């Protein structure tokens, strides 16, 4: 009743009785599906936009619902664990087997010195904070979970439930949402699934959107060689004969059947399918996401400034994505699909190598990438809204020569260094210090929980927020931690 126009479910003939004149399950389903056809696409999109709005109550349910803040995060994930002693916490007065092969250089901050292969960052260090005392003792890699979830129990090699702890980006996706309803909340350029944390107990609908599926990017081999080929994404390409109107009709049909099946769903998969389906329709019809992923729309001078390297192209796309409304973007800075390109054991298996052959070629590239990104955000007056974080999962051993090499360093989760920029925080400083050999924290211990609290503070996610695991047990998004006070 009430429909004066034909719709996609007319062929169901929902009001025509079949066979015996009785109320059958089939007729009930047909009538139900026909009723759902009355929902217009704008109404569905409005409902989803409202559903994505964060809820400040500790349980994530009820209460006043604030709108997204416009804030965002770009995480430069240095998969494998960069050596702190050879980057941001150099020890030039130590013996060679401790200090490594690189020399320190002066920076814009008086008395602060960093690696000679980071000259661009040294020249604009007033826009960065170097954190030299991050405690990552519970962290491991493959999968890389603890630092990306801020939960010390999220270590899959020792805890079977580790993969269930949600990524910080997934928490942001749920409790902040995207800054524009046509964009995903959490996106990632992923080289290997083992390099990222996912949504876990939050449900698959908060997993990262795989951004590499939507962009034309150069293809690099496992050791960092440019193959000369590019990807050919088809996410925004419609098959021949498919119109936008037909997409809306088919989407409505899928939603109707999903609604029937969702009552039997126990793990959130149906909700994820529904959410991604709606997101796909929005992305195709609005063209906002398609334009954000299209680097040809970027001025040639800006593309040249970033450069043609795969990681730099992804950094430029990350800037375009946060500008278009994505709230959290992770860049998996790795060529290798195993433990990660920054895993410089020195075992002479490319691309790992040691400090000289493995790390040295990465640093000028990273230096260009991070300073170009931060400088671009600053020029666009976006830097106060976008928090840029560069880190891996741990540091490296104080002594060189691991695994029979001359200059390799093993995993060292006792301490690591990292850097931050933007987000409206106070920068131009060094936080924390290590002992003389760089092997342990000397002052101002910072935990993964402290880092997560800082991110949530920036994104407007209340620190007392929690979620429910499948048993109904409330799980806090931060077990322990507070905003890094020096940044405020």
CSV table of C-alpha atoms in Angstrom, one decimal:
chain,number,residue,atom,x,y,z
A,1,UNK,CA,0.0,0.0,0.0
A,2,UNK,CA,1.1,3.5,-0.6
A,3,UNK,CA,3.3,2.8,-3.7
A,4,UNK,CA,2.2,4.7,-6.8
A,5,UNK,CA,5.3,3.7,-8.8
A,6,UNK,CA,6.9,0.4,-9.8
A,7,UNK,CA,9.9,-0.7,-7.8
A,8,UNK,CA,12.7,-3.4,-8.0
A,9,UNK,CA,10.6,-6.0,-6.2
A,10,UNK,CA,7.5,-5.8,-8.3
A,11,UNK,CA,8.2,-9.1,-9.9
A,12,UNK,CA,7.8,-10.8,-6.5
A,13,UNK,CA,4.0,-10.1,-6.8
A,14,UNK,CA,3.8,-9.9,-3.0
A,15,UNK,CA,0.1,-9.4,-2.8
A,16,UNK,CA,-0.8,-12.3,-5.1
A,17,UNK,CA,-1.8,-15.4,-3.1
A,18,UNK,CA,-0.3,-18.6,-4.4
A,19,UNK,CA,-2.0,-22.0,-4.3
A,20,UNK,CA,-4.1,-22.4,-1.2
A,21,UNK,CA,-5.5,-19.3,0.3
A,22,UNK,CA,-3.6,-19.1,3.5
A,23,UNK,CA,-0.8,-17.1,5.1
A,24,UNK,CA,2.4,-18.9,4.0
A,25,UNK,CA,6.0,-18.3,4.9
A,26,UNK,CA,6.7,-17.6,1.3
A,27,UNK,CA,4.1,-14.9,1.0
A,28,UNK,CA,5.3,-13.5,4.3
A,29,UNK,CA,8.9,-13.2,2.9
A,30,UNK,CA,7.6,-11.7,-0.3
A,31,UNK,CA,5.6,-9.1,1.5
A,32,UNK,CA,8.5,-8.3,3.7
A,33,UNK,CA,10.9,-7.9,0.8
A,34,UNK,CA,8.4,-5.7,-1.0
A,35,UNK,CA,8.0,-3.5,2.0
A,36,UNK,CA,11.8,-3.0,2.2
A,37,UNK,CA,11.8,-1.8,-1.4
A,38,UNK,CA,10.1,1.3,-0.2
A,39,UNK,CA,13.3,2.4,1.5
A,40,UNK,CA,15.0,5.0,-0.7
A,41,UNK,CA,18.7,5.0,-1.2
A,42,UNK,CA,19.0,8.5,0.4
A,43,UNK,CA,17.3,7.2,3.5
A,44,UNK,CA,19.7,4.2,3.6
A,45,UNK,CA,22.7,6.5,3.3
A,46,UNK,CA,21.3,8.8,6.0
A,47,UNK,CA,20.8,5.9,8.4
A,48,UNK,CA,24.3,4.7,7.8
A,49,UNK,CA,25.8,8.2,8.4
A,50,UNK,CA,23.9,8.4,11.7
A,51,UNK,CA,25.0,4.9,12.6
A,52,UNK,CA,28.7,5.9,12.0
A,53,UNK,CA,28.4,8.8,14.4
A,54,UNK,CA,30.4,8.1,17.6
A,55,UNK,CA,28.7,7.6,21.0
A,56,UNK,CA,30.6,9.1,24.0
A,57,UNK,CA,29.1,6.8,26.6
A,58,UNK,CA,31.5,4.3,28.2
A,59,UNK,CA,29.6,1.4,26.7
A,60,UNK,CA,29.4,2.9,23.3
A,61,UNK,CA,25.6,3.0,23.4
A,62,UNK,CA,23.1,5.7,24.3
A,63,UNK,CA,23.6,9.3,25.2
A,64,UNK,CA,24.2,12.3,23.1
A,65,UNK,CA,25.9,11.6,19.8
A,66,UNK,CA,28.6,14.1,18.6
A,67,UNK,CA,29.5,14.5,15.0
A,68,UNK,CA,33.0,13.6,13.6
A,69,UNK,CA,35.6,16.2,14.6
A,70,UNK,CA,37.4,16.5,11.3
A,71,UNK,CA,40.6,15.1,12.9
A,72,UNK,CA,42.6,12.3,11.4
A,73,UNK,CA,45.7,10.1,11.8
A,74,UNK,CA,48.3,8.9,9.3
A,75,UNK,CA,50.3,6.0,10.7
A,76,UNK,CA,53.6,5.3,8.8
A,77,UNK,CA,54.2,1.7,9.9
A,78,UNK,CA,57.9,0.7,9.5
A,79,UNK,CA,57.2,-3.0,9.4
A,80,UNK,CA,60.1,-5.0,10.9
A,81,UNK,CA,61.3,-2.6,13.6
A,82,UNK,CA,63.7,0.2,12.7
A,83,UNK,CA,66.9,0.5,14.7
A,84,UNK,CA,66.6,3.3,17.3
A,85,UNK,CA,70.3,3.6,17.8
A,86,UNK,CA,70.9,4.2,14.0
A,87,UNK,CA,68.1,6.7,13.5
A,88,UNK,CA,66.8,8.9,16.3
A,89,UNK,CA,68.8,7.9,19.4
A,90,UNK,CA,72.4,7.7,18.3
A,91,UNK,CA,75.3,6.9,20.6
A,92,UNK,CA,78.3,8.4,18.9
A,93,UNK,CA,80.6,8.1,21.9
A,94,UNK,CA,80.2,4.4,22.3
A,95,UNK,CA,82.4,1.6,20.8
A,96,UNK,CA,81.8,0.9,17.2
A,97,UNK,CA,80.0,-2.4,17.9
A,98,UNK,CA,77.4,-0.4,19.8
A,99,UNK,CA,77.1,2.9,18.0
A,100,UNK,CA,76.9,1.5,14.5
A,101,UNK,CA,78.3,2.8,11.2
A,102,UNK,CA,76.4,6.1,10.9
A,103,UNK,CA,77.3,9.5,12.1
A,104,UNK,CA,75.0,12.1,13.9
A,105,UNK,CA,74.2,15.5,12.5
A,106,UNK,CA,72.9,18.7,14.1
A,107,UNK,CA,69.2,19.6,13.9
A,108,UNK,CA,67.0,22.7,14.2
A,109,UNK,CA,66.7,21.9,17.9
A,110,UNK,CA,69.8,22.9,19.9
A,111,UNK,CA,71.8,20.0,21.2
A,112,UNK,CA,69.6,17.4,19.4
A,113,UNK,CA,71.3,15.2,16.9
A,114,UNK,CA,69.9,12.4,14.7
A,115,UNK,CA,71.2,10.2,11.9
A,116,UNK,CA,73.2,11.7,9.0
A,117,UNK,CA,70.8,10.0,6.5
A,118,UNK,CA,67.8,12.0,7.9
A,119,UNK,CA,69.0,15.5,6.9
A,120,UNK,CA,65.6,16.8,5.8
A,121,UNK,CA,64.0,15.8,9.1
A,122,UNK,CA,66.9,17.4,10.9
A,123,UNK,CA,66.3,20.7,9.1
A,124,UNK,CA,62.6,20.8,10.2
A,125,UNK,CA,62.7,19.0,13.5
A,126,UNK,CA,60.8,21.9,15.1
A,127,UNK,CA,57.7,20.3,13.6
A,128,UNK,CA,58.4,16.9,15.1
A,129,UNK,CA,58.6,15.2,18.4
A,130,UNK,CA,61.2,12.4,18.9
A,131,UNK,CA,60.1,9.9,21.5
A,132,UNK,CA,63.1,7.9,22.7
A,133,UNK,CA,61.6,5.9,25.5
A,134,UNK,CA,58.8,3.8,24.2
A,135,UNK,CA,58.4,0.6,26.2
A,136,UNK,CA,57.4,-2.2,23.7
A,137,UNK,CA,58.5,-5.2,25.8
A,138,UNK,CA,55.4,-7.3,24.9
A,139,UNK,CA,55.5,-6.5,21.2
A,140,UNK,CA,56.5,-8.9,18.4
A,141,UNK,CA,55.9,-9.1,14.7
A,142,UNK,CA,54.1,-11.3,12.3
A,143,UNK,CA,51.4,-10.4,13.2
A,144,UNK,CA,52.2,-6.9,14.4
A,145,UNK,CA,49.5,-6.4,17.1
A,146,UNK,CA,50.6,-4.9,20.4
A,147,UNK,CA,51.7,-1.5,19.1
A,148,UNK,CA,48.8,-1.2,16.8
A,149,UNK,CA,46.2,-2.2,19.4
A,150,UNK,CA,47.9,-0.8,22.6
A,151,UNK,CA,46.9,-4.0,24.3
A,152,UNK,CA,49.8,-5.9,25.9
A,153,UNK,CA,47.9,-9.2,25.6
A,154,UNK,CA,47.6,-8.8,21.8
A,155,UNK,CA,50.6,-11.0,21.0
A,156,UNK,CA,49.4,-14.0,18.8
A,157,UNK,CA,52.5,-16.1,19.5
A,158,UNK,CA,51.6,-16.4,23.2
A,159,UNK,CA,47.9,-15.6,23.3
A,160,UNK,CA,45.3,-17.4,21.2
A,161,UNK,CA,42.9,-14.5,21.6
A,162,UNK,CA,45.4,-11.9,20.5
A,163,UNK,CA,43.8,-11.3,17.1
A,164,UNK,CA,40.5,-10.4,18.8
A,165,UNK,CA,41.8,-7.2,20.3
A,166,UNK,CA,40.8,-4.3,17.9
A,167,UNK,CA,43.3,-2.0,16.2
A,168,UNK,CA,43.4,1.6,17.3
A,169,UNK,CA,42.2,2.4,13.8
A,170,UNK,CA,39.2,0.2,14.2
A,171,UNK,CA,38.3,1.9,17.6
A,172,UNK,CA,38.5,5.2,15.8
A,173,UNK,CA,36.3,3.8,13.0
A,174,UNK,CA,33.6,2.8,15.5
A,175,UNK,CA,33.7,5.7,17.9
A,176,UNK,CA,34.6,8.5,15.6
A,177,UNK,CA,33.7,7.3,12.1
A,178,UNK,CA,34.7,8.9,8.9
A,179,UNK,CA,34.8,12.7,8.4
A,180,UNK,CA,32.6,12.3,5.4
A,181,UNK,CA,29.9,9.6,5.0
A,182,UNK,CA,31.1,8.6,1.5
A,183,UNK,CA,34.5,7.7,2.7
A,184,UNK,CA,35.8,4.8,4.8
A,185,UNK,CA,36.7,5.6,8.4
A,186,UNK,CA,39.8,3.4,8.5
A,187,UNK,CA,41.9,2.7,5.4
A,188,UNK,CA,45.2,0.9,4.9
A,189,UNK,CA,47.8,0.3,2.2
A,190,UNK,CA,48.7,-3.2,3.2
A,191,UNK,CA,51.7,-5.2,1.9
A,192,UNK,CA,50.9,-8.2,4.1
A,193,UNK,CA,48.0,-9.1,6.4
A,194,UNK,CA,50.5,-10.0,9.1
A,195,UNK,CA,51.7,-6.4,9.2
A,196,UNK,CA,48.3,-5.0,10.4
A,197,UNK,CA,45.9,-5.3,13.3
A,198,UNK,CA,42.2,-5.7,12.4
A,199,UNK,CA,38.9,-5.0,14.2
A,200,UNK,CA,38.7,-8.3,16.1
A,201,UNK,CA,35.9,-8.2,18.6
A,202,UNK,CA,34.5,-5.0,17.2
A,203,UNK,CA,33.3,-6.8,14.1
A,204,UNK,CA,34.5,-7.0,10.5
A,205,UNK,CA,32.7,-3.9,9.6
A,206,UNK,CA,35.5,-2.0,11.4
A,207,UNK,CA,38.3,-3.7,9.5
A,208,UNK,CA,40.5,-1.4,7.4
A,209,UNK,CA,39.4,-0.7,3.9
A,210,UNK,CA,42.1,-2.1,1.6
A,211,UNK,CA,43.2,1.1,-0.1
A,212,UNK,CA,45.6,-0.5,-2.6
A,213,UNK,CA,42.6,-2.0,-4.3
A,214,UNK,CA,41.4,1.4,-5.3
A,215,UNK,CA,44.5,3.1,-6.6
A,216,UNK,CA,46.9,2.8,-9.5
A,217,UNK,CA,50.3,2.2,-8.0
A,218,UNK,CA,53.7,1.0,-9.1
A,219,UNK,CA,54.4,-2.7,-8.4
A,220,UNK,CA,57.6,-3.4,-6.4
A,221,UNK,CA,59.1,-6.8,-5.9
A,222,UNK,CA,60.0,-8.2,-2.5
A,223,UNK,CA,63.4,-6.6,-2.3
A,224,UNK,CA,62.3,-3.1,-3.4
A,225,UNK,CA,62.8,-3.3,-7.1
A,226,UNK,CA,60.4,-1.4,-9.4
A,227,UNK,CA,59.0,-3.9,-11.9
A,228,UNK,CA,57.9,-1.2,-14.2
A,229,UNK,CA,54.3,-2.4,-13.9
A,230,UNK,CA,51.4,-0.7,-12.2
A,231,UNK,CA,48.3,-2.1,-10.6
A,232,UNK,CA,44.9,-1.9,-12.5
A,233,UNK,CA,42.3,-1.4,-9.8
A,234,UNK,CA,38.7,-2.1,-10.9
A,235,UNK,CA,36.9,-1.0,-7.7
A,236,UNK,CA,35.3,2.1,-9.3
A,237,UNK,CA,34.7,0.5,-12.8
A,238,UNK,CA,31.2,-0.5,-13.6
A,239,UNK,CA,30.7,-3.6,-15.8
A,240,UNK,CA,29.2,-3.0,-19.2
A,241,UNK,CA,25.5,-2.5,-19.1
A,242,UNK,CA,25.4,-1.8,-15.4
A,243,UNK,CA,23.9,1.7,-14.5
A,244,UNK,CA,23.9,3.5,-11.2
A,245,UNK,CA,20.1,3.0,-11.0
A,246,UNK,CA,20.5,-0.7,-11.4
A,247,UNK,CA,23.2,-0.8,-8.6
A,248,UNK,CA,20.7,0.8,-6.3
A,249,UNK,CA,18.0,-1.7,-7.2
A,250,UNK,CA,20.3,-4.7,-6.7
A,251,UNK,CA,21.7,-3.2,-3.5
A,252,UNK,CA,18.2,-2.9,-2.1
A,253,UNK,CA,17.5,-6.6,-2.9
A,254,UNK,CA,20.7,-7.7,-1.2
A,255,UNK,CA,19.9,-5.7,1.9
A,256,UNK,CA,16.5,-7.3,2.1
A,257,UNK,CA,18.0,-10.8,2.1
A,258,UNK,CA,20.8,-9.8,4.4
A,259,UNK,CA,18.2,-8.6,6.9
A,260,UNK,CA,16.5,-11.9,6.9
A,261,UNK,CA,19.8,-13.8,7.4
A,262,UNK,CA,21.3,-11.4,9.9
A,263,UNK,CA,19.1,-12.9,12.7
A,264,UNK,CA,21.1,-16.1,12.4
A,265,UNK,CA,24.5,-14.3,12.4
A,266,UNK,CA,26.6,-14.6,15.5
A,267,UNK,CA,30.0,-13.1,14.5
A,268,UNK,CA,29.1,-9.8,12.8
A,269,UNK,CA,29.8,-11.0,9.3
A,270,UNK,CA,26.4,-10.1,8.0
A,271,UNK,CA,26.7,-6.6,9.5
A,272,UNK,CA,30.1,-6.3,7.8
A,273,UNK,CA,28.6,-7.3,4.4
A,274,UNK,CA,25.8,-4.8,4.9
A,275,UNK,CA,28.1,-2.0,5.9
A,276,UNK,CA,30.6,-2.7,3.0
A,277,UNK,CA,27.8,-3.0,0.6
A,278,UNK,CA,26.4,0.4,1.5
A,279,UNK,CA,29.9,1.8,1.5
A,280,UNK,CA,30.5,0.5,-2.0
A,281,UNK,CA,27.3,2.1,-3.3
A,282,UNK,CA,28.2,5.4,-1.8
A,283,UNK,CA,31.8,5.3,-3.1
A,284,UNK,CA,30.6,4.6,-6.6
A,285,UNK,CA,27.7,7.0,-6.7
A,286,UNK,CA,29.3,10.0,-5.0
A,287,UNK,CA,32.6,9.8,-6.9
A,288,UNK,CA,34.3,11.4,-3.9
A,289,UNK,CA,36.4,8.4,-3.1
A,290,UNK,CA,37.2,7.7,-6.7
A,291,UNK,CA,38.5,11.2,-7.0
A,292,UNK,CA,40.5,10.9,-3.8
A,293,UNK,CA,42.3,7.8,-5.1
A,294,UNK,CA,43.0,9.4,-8.5
A,295,UNK,CA,46.5,10.9,-8.4
A,296,UNK,CA,46.1,12.3,-11.9
A,297,UNK,CA,43.9,15.0,-10.3
A,298,UNK,CA,46.8,16.2,-8.2
A,299,UNK,CA,48.9,19.1,-9.7
A,300,UNK,CA,52.0,17.9,-11.4
A,301,UNK,CA,54.2,19.9,-9.2
A,302,UNK,CA,52.9,18.2,-6.1
A,303,UNK,CA,53.3,14.7,-7.6
A,304,UNK,CA,56.8,15.6,-8.5
A,305,UNK,CA,57.5,16.8,-5.0
A,306,UNK,CA,56.4,13.5,-3.5
A,307,UNK,CA,58.2,11.5,-6.2
A,308,UNK,CA,57.4,8.3,-8.1
A,309,UNK,CA,58.4,5.7,-5.4
A,310,UNK,CA,55.6,3.4,-4.3
A,311,UNK,CA,55.7,4.5,-0.6
A,312,UNK,CA,55.8,8.2,-1.6
A,313,UNK,CA,52.8,7.7,-3.9
A,314,UNK,CA,51.0,6.1,-1.0
A,315,UNK,CA,51.9,9.0,1.2
A,316,UNK,CA,50.4,11.4,-1.3
A,317,UNK,CA,47.3,9.3,-1.4
A,318,UNK,CA,47.1,9.3,2.4
A,319,UNK,CA,47.0,13.1,2.3
A,320,UNK,CA,44.3,13.0,-0.3
A,321,UNK,CA,42.3,10.5,1.7
A,322,UNK,CA,42.3,12.4,5.0
A,323,UNK,CA,41.5,15.5,3.0
A,324,UNK,CA,38.5,13.7,1.5
A,325,UNK,CA,37.2,12.4,4.9
A,326,UNK,CA,39.1,9.3,6.0
A,327,UNK,CA,39.8,9.4,9.7
A,328,UNK,CA,42.7,6.9,10.0
A,329,UNK,CA,45.1,5.8,7.3
A,330,UNK,CA,47.9,3.2,7.8
A,331,UNK,CA,50.8,2.9,5.3
A,332,UNK,CA,52.6,-0.5,5.5
A,333,UNK,CA,56.1,0.7,4.6
A,334,UNK,CA,57.5,-2.7,3.5
A,335,UNK,CA,58.4,-4.4,0.3
A,336,UNK,CA,58.5,-7.8,1.9
A,337,UNK,CA,55.4,-9.8,2.8
A,338,UNK,CA,57.2,-11.6,5.7
A,339,UNK,CA,58.6,-9.9,8.8
A,340,UNK,CA,59.1,-6.5,7.1
A,341,UNK,CA,61.7,-4.5,5.2
A,342,UNK,CA,63.0,-2.8,8.4
A,343,UNK,CA,63.9,-6.2,10.0
A,344,UNK,CA,67.6,-5.6,9.7
A,345,UNK,CA,69.1,-8.8,11.2
A,346,UNK,CA,72.0,-8.8,8.8
A,347,UNK,CA,71.4,-12.3,7.7
A,348,UNK,CA,72.3,-11.4,4.0
A,349,UNK,CA,68.8,-12.4,2.8
A,350,UNK,CA,67.4,-9.5,0.8
A,351,UNK,CA,65.9,-7.2,1.7
A,352,UNK,CA,66.9,-7.5,5.3
A,353,UNK,CA,70.7,-7.1,5.2
A,354,UNK,CA,72.3,-5.3,8.1
A,355,UNK,CA,72.5,-1.7,9.1
A,356,UNK,CA,74.7,-0.7,6.2
A,357,UNK,CA,73.2,-2.7,3.4
A,358,UNK,CA,69.7,-3.0,4.8
A,359,UNK,CA,68.8,0.2,6.7
A,360,UNK,CA,71.0,2.7,4.9
A,361,UNK,CA,69.1,2.7,1.6
A,362,UNK,CA,65.7,3.1,3.5
A,363,UNK,CA,66.6,6.2,5.5
A,364,UNK,CA,66.9,8.8,2.7
A,365,UNK,CA,63.6,7.5,1.2
A,366,UNK,CA,61.8,7.7,4.6
A,367,UNK,CA,63.4,11.1,5.2
A,368,UNK,CA,61.9,12.4,2.0
A,369,UNK,CA,58.6,10.8,2.5
A,370,UNK,CA,57.9,12.0,6.1
A,371,UNK,CA,59.1,15.5,5.5
A,372,UNK,CA,57.3,16.0,2.3
A,373,UNK,CA,54.0,14.7,3.8
A,374,UNK,CA,54.4,16.9,6.9
A,375,UNK,CA,55.4,19.9,4.9
A,376,UNK,CA,52.5,19.4,2.5
A,377,UNK,CA,50.0,19.1,5.3
A,378,UNK,CA,51.4,22.3,6.9
A,379,UNK,CA,51.1,24.2,3.6
A,380,UNK,CA,47.5,23.2,3.3
A,381,UNK,CA,46.8,24.2,6.9
A,382,UNK,CA,45.9,20.6,7.7
A,383,UNK,CA,48.7,19.8,10.0
A,384,UNK,CA,46.9,20.7,13.2
A,385,UNK,CA,44.1,18.3,12.3
A,386,UNK,CA,46.2,15.4,11.0
A,387,UNK,CA,48.4,13.5,13.5
A,388,UNK,CA,51.4,11.8,11.7
A,389,UNK,CA,53.0,8.9,13.5
A,390,UNK,CA,56.1,7.0,12.3
A,391,UNK,CA,57.1,3.8,14.2
A,392,UNK,CA,57.6,0.1,14.0
A,393,UNK,CA,57.0,-2.7,16.5
A,394,UNK,CA,60.3,-2.5,18.5
A,395,UNK,CA,63.9,-1.3,18.4
A,396,UNK,CA,67.1,-3.3,17.7
A,397,UNK,CA,69.8,-4.8,19.9
A,398,UNK,CA,72.5,-2.5,21.2
A,399,UNK,CA,75.3,-4.7,19.9
A,400,UNK,CA,76.0,-5.3,16.2
A,401,UNK,CA,76.8,-8.7,14.6
A,402,UNK,CA,73.7,-10.8,15.1
A,403,UNK,CA,73.1,-14.0,13.2
A,404,UNK,CA,76.8,-14.2,12.1
A,405,UNK,CA,76.7,-10.9,10.3
A,406,UNK,CA,79.0,-7.9,10.8
A,407,UNK,CA,76.4,-5.2,11.4
A,408,UNK,CA,73.0,-6.8,11.9
A,409,UNK,CA,70.8,-6.1,14.9
A,410,UNK,CA,68.2,-8.4,16.4
A,411,UNK,CA,64.8,-7.5,17.8
A,412,UNK,CA,64.9,-5.4,20.9
A,413,UNK,CA,61.5,-4.9,22.5
A,414,UNK,CA,63.0,-3.3,25.6
A,415,UNK,CA,62.8,0.2,24.0
A,416,UNK,CA,62.3,1.9,20.7
A,417,UNK,CA,62.3,5.4,19.2
A,418,UNK,CA,59.5,6.9,17.1
A,419,UNK,CA,58.5,10.3,15.8
A,420,UNK,CA,55.2,12.3,15.7
A,421,UNK,CA,54.1,15.5,14.0
A,422,UNK,CA,51.0,17.6,13.7
A,423,UNK,CA,47.7,16.9,15.5
A,424,UNK,CA,47.7,20.4,17.1
A,425,UNK,CA,50.2,19.1,19.7
A,426,UNK,CA,53.4,20.9,21.0
A,427,UNK,CA,56.4,19.7,19.0
A,428,UNK,CA,60.0,20.6,18.6
A,429,UNK,CA,61.1,18.4,21.5
A,430,UNK,CA,62.6,15.1,22.5
A,431,UNK,CA,60.7,13.0,25.0
A,432,UNK,CA,62.6,10.4,27.1
A,433,UNK,CA,66.1,9.0,27.1
A,434,UNK,CA,67.9,5.6,27.1
A,435,UNK,CA,71.0,4.5,29.0
A,436,UNK,CA,74.4,5.1,27.5
A,437,UNK,CA,74.3,2.0,25.2
A,438,UNK,CA,70.7,2.5,24.2
A,439,UNK,CA,69.7,-0.8,25.7
A,440,UNK,CA,67.1,0.3,28.3
A,441,UNK,CA,65.0,3.3,29.3
A,442,UNK,CA,66.7,5.8,31.5
A,443,UNK,CA,63.9,8.3,31.9
A,444,UNK,CA,60.3,9.0,31.0
A,445,UNK,CA,58.9,5.6,30.2
A,446,UNK,CA,56.1,5.8,27.6
A,447,UNK,CA,53.7,2.8,27.0
A,448,UNK,CA,51.6,1.7,24.1
A,449,UNK,CA,48.6,2.7,26.2
A,450,UNK,CA,50.0,6.2,26.5
A,451,UNK,CA,50.3,6.5,22.7
A,452,UNK,CA,46.8,5.2,22.2
A,453,UNK,CA,45.4,7.6,24.8
A,454,UNK,CA,47.1,10.4,22.9
A,455,UNK,CA,45.6,9.3,19.6
A,456,UNK,CA,42.1,8.9,21.1
A,457,UNK,CA,42.4,12.4,22.8
A,458,UNK,CA,43.3,13.8,19.3
A,459,UNK,CA,40.3,12.0,17.7
A,460,UNK,CA,37.8,12.9,20.4
A,461,UNK,CA,37.3,9.3,21.6
A,462,UNK,CA,36.6,9.3,25.4
A,463,UNK,CA,39.4,7.3,27.2
A,464,UNK,CA,36.8,5.5,29.3
A,465,UNK,CA,35.1,3.9,26.3
A,466,UNK,CA,34.8,0.1,26.2
A,467,UNK,CA,33.4,-2.6,24.0
A,468,UNK,CA,31.9,-6.0,24.7
A,469,UNK,CA,33.6,-9.2,23.8
A,470,UNK,CA,31.4,-12.2,22.7
A,471,UNK,CA,30.9,-13.3,26.3
A,472,UNK,CA,29.5,-9.9,27.2
A,473,UNK,CA,32.6,-8.9,29.2
A,474,UNK,CA,33.4,-5.2,28.9
A,475,UNK,CA,36.8,-4.5,27.5
A,476,UNK,CA,38.3,-1.0,27.9
A,477,UNK,CA,40.0,0.5,24.8
A,478,UNK,CA,42.9,1.3,27.1
A,479,UNK,CA,43.9,-1.0,29.9
A,480,UNK,CA,46.3,1.6,31.4
A,481,UNK,CA,47.7,4.8,29.9
A,482,UNK,CA,47.3,8.5,29.7
A,483,UNK,CA,47.8,11.2,27.2
A,484,UNK,CA,51.5,12.1,26.7
A,485,UNK,CA,51.6,15.2,28.8
A,486,UNK,CA,54.6,16.8,27.1
A,487,UNK,CA,52.6,17.1,23.9
A,488,UNK,CA,49.8,19.1,25.4
